[in-house]
Amino acid sequence: MKHVLIIAEAGVNHNGSLDIAKQLIDKAVEAGVDIIKFQTFKSEKLVSKAARQAEYQQRNIGKKDEGQLAMLKKLELSHADHEELMAYCHEKGIRFFSTAFDMDSIEYLHSLDLGLWKIPSGEITNYPYLRKIAQYHEPVILSTGMCELSDIEATVNVLVEFGVEKEQITILHCNTEYPTPYEDVNLRAMLEIRDRFGVNVGYSDHTKGIEVPIAAVALGATVIEKHFTLDKNMEGPDHKASLEPDELKNMVVAIRNIESALGAGHKTVSESEQKNIEIARKSIVAACPIKKGEMFTEDNLTVKRPGNGISPMRWNEVIGKVATKDFEEEEMIAL
């Protein structure tokens, strides 16, 4: 099986602090993820002054009178911040990544030569945004929260029209509610997306736990994205729907175990269990003393461990044969 790409979504959980962002990088490294992802935006280009906070943002922050613009302004990373965090990631041996949320940010991330694009669920109907990313002809990971299949199809068509090869697209099933109720996850939709569009699929998770992304890997996800934080009790829009460092580490371990356990998909005897065949299987043995010349019958034969004699699958072949020697009770039968 291919290596599952695990993206630790730091997002805006740095709360605008470079120190916290670096701590998040350290924790992502400790957890063993492949990529740590931030968010790149200029608040004034992302939202209007009239944009309200989402219900989950109001609930998590507790500032219902504060609009999205004021909230996001405190969470921006400057270009200098990006470059410092990229250098820190390089030093720590983890891949830096970010999502652009406006056109200028797309150009800036292109200048950083990240070689990969993440299209968030909220931009899936943003035609100019999609067209601009597609024209770079680089791999795309597409989140699909709040989408019907028709929305995904329209987006894929734009990406392909403007230069992204279909083989370069990975579509993430996603639900845009923070946290997502388990009954709304609809994880099997990931398989419908795979079969409908013929692309690699994955899962971007907003549930509280780690069970669903693990299950997604078992179903065939090639990419897992999960928000994480230093502390769920920190102030900010996404902390409460994020994993803490120990949980992130547990998720990574579980995914790697499942990844290994899925195997090649061909049923055969494994190397580790080969030695147990003789111990666990059975052989045809004498159920009682049998004299030479006596016929083997259903009454004087039985099956018992170990399995290094005649297999019970040859039972009908043995019944009716004549004993060529004396057999003691429990002695393995030989023809």
XYZ file of C-alpha atoms in Angstrom, residues 126-312:
187
model
C -14.406 30.326 -6.414
C -13.800 30.104 -10.161
C -11.034 32.748 -10.481
C -9.235 31.163 -7.508
C -9.462 27.665 -8.996
C -8.325 28.879 -12.410
C -5.308 30.666 -10.946
C -4.119 27.617 -9.014
C -4.729 25.296 -11.967
C -2.523 27.389 -14.238
C 0.521 26.418 -12.167
C -0.002 22.779 -13.289
C 0.954 21.373 -9.882
C -0.681 18.662 -7.712
C -3.853 19.694 -5.900
C -5.535 18.433 -2.744
C -9.200 19.417 -2.765
C -11.438 19.492 0.321
C -15.143 19.012 -0.304
C -17.038 20.129 2.786
C -20.553 21.489 2.081
C -20.478 19.859 -1.395
C -22.721 17.837 -3.612
C -21.143 15.630 -6.272
C -22.100 18.270 -8.840
C -19.999 20.869 -6.994
C -16.988 18.558 -7.019
C -17.472 17.770 -10.690
C -17.566 21.462 -11.612
C -14.379 22.130 -9.649
C -12.513 19.174 -11.138
C -13.542 20.325 -14.607
C -12.065 23.792 -13.982
C -8.814 22.362 -12.640
C -8.424 19.998 -15.590
C -9.405 22.652 -18.140
C -6.654 24.976 -16.963
C -3.825 22.518 -16.732
C -4.007 20.117 -13.773
C -3.748 16.470 -14.776
C -6.481 14.350 -13.249
C -3.801 12.078 -11.798
C -2.502 15.102 -9.861
C -5.801 15.617 -8.010
C -6.588 14.125 -4.615
C -10.104 14.754 -3.337
C -10.707 14.819 0.407
C -14.138 13.957 1.740
C -14.929 16.493 4.443
C -17.704 17.903 6.606
C -17.470 21.608 7.426
C -18.788 21.660 10.967
C -16.437 22.097 13.929
C -16.646 19.600 15.518
C -18.488 17.328 13.104
C -21.155 15.093 14.701
C -20.321 11.453 14.010
C -23.704 10.864 12.408
C -22.888 13.530 9.802
C -19.482 12.172 8.778
C -20.868 9.951 5.975
C -17.473 8.330 5.478
C -18.621 5.996 2.704
C -19.085 9.086 0.522
C -15.295 9.023 0.151
C -15.664 5.796 -1.829
C -18.384 7.306 -3.998
C -16.051 10.204 -4.811
C -13.249 7.767 -5.697
C -15.468 5.718 -7.992
C -17.177 8.713 -9.598
C -14.069 10.731 -10.428
C -11.357 8.072 -10.689
C -8.931 9.965 -8.462
C -7.052 9.348 -5.249
C -9.175 10.182 -2.234
C -8.606 11.075 1.385
C -10.347 12.570 4.354
C -10.153 15.917 6.125
C -11.486 15.364 9.616
C -13.256 17.717 12.002
C -14.616 15.180 14.492
C -13.443 15.281 18.100
C -11.629 11.955 18.144
C -9.223 9.918 16.045
C -11.466 6.981 15.130
C -12.825 8.355 11.865
C -9.500 9.191 10.169
C -8.240 5.735 11.154
C -11.350 4.186 9.597
C -10.824 6.340 6.502
C -7.366 4.824 6.029
C -8.868 1.344 6.327
C -11.300 2.303 3.556
C -8.529 3.498 1.258
C -7.740 7.135 2.107
C -4.362 8.196 0.723
C -4.317 11.548 2.564
C -5.480 12.404 6.081
C -5.758 15.983 7.286
C -6.486 16.784 10.922
C -6.466 20.006 12.934
C -4.263 20.047 16.013
C -3.483 22.465 18.796
C -1.297 22.799 21.848
C -4.374 23.031 24.076
C -8.075 22.719 23.217
C -8.902 25.325 25.830
C -6.973 28.099 24.081
C -9.014 30.963 22.657
C -9.594 30.727 18.935
C -12.050 29.411 16.343
C -10.584 25.937 15.755
C -8.961 24.785 19.008
C -11.956 22.863 20.342
C -12.246 20.764 17.180
C -8.513 19.988 17.158
C -6.369 17.225 18.587
C -3.875 17.878 21.341
C -0.296 16.640 20.750
C -0.682 13.259 22.461
C -3.865 12.584 20.508
C -2.160 13.527 17.259
C 0.673 11.133 18.038
C -1.804 8.346 18.825
C -3.603 8.970 15.544
C -0.362 8.760 13.567
C 0.648 5.504 15.257
C -2.779 3.999 14.611
C -2.767 5.070 10.952
C 0.691 3.615 10.389
C -0.433 0.356 12.016
C -3.538 0.181 9.825
C -1.490 1.125 6.775
C 0.833 -1.793 7.482
C -2.021 -4.150 8.318
C -3.880 -3.596 5.034
C -1.254 -5.584 3.131
C -1.261 -6.476 -0.554
C -4.827 -7.766 -0.738
C -3.936 -11.390 -1.616
C -4.854 -14.080 0.919
C -1.895 -16.295 1.717
C -0.112 -17.792 4.718
C 2.070 -15.134 6.314
C 5.627 -15.779 7.385
C 4.759 -15.130 11.037
C 1.956 -17.703 11.169
C 3.667 -20.445 9.178
C 5.170 -21.973 12.336
C 1.734 -22.319 13.930
C 0.145 -24.508 11.269
C 1.385 -27.762 12.793
C 0.387 -26.652 16.299
C -3.124 -25.380 15.507
C -4.303 -27.895 12.909
C -5.167 -31.544 13.467
C -4.302 -34.965 12.113
C -6.221 -38.235 11.791
C -5.432 -40.416 14.815
C -6.669 -43.667 16.319
C -9.686 -43.165 18.595
C -8.874 -46.503 20.237
C -6.341 -49.321 19.756
C -6.506 -50.623 16.171
C -5.096 -54.011 15.143
C -3.225 -54.703 11.926
C -5.717 -55.814 9.243
C -8.597 -53.964 10.883
C -10.585 -51.524 8.718
C -10.534 -47.800 9.505
C -14.040 -46.634 10.383
C -15.874 -43.574 11.666
C -15.808 -45.245 15.102
C -12.112 -46.063 15.461
C -10.727 -42.823 14.025
C -10.801 -39.243 15.287
C -8.896 -35.999 14.757
C -6.545 -34.321 17.233
C -3.639 -31.920 17.317
C -0.855 -31.631 16.214
C -1.239 -31.286 12.454
C 1.882 -33.019 11.237
C 0.118 -36.222 10.174
C -2.577 -36.993 7.616
C -4.932 -34.025 7.208
C -8.555 -34.581 8.268
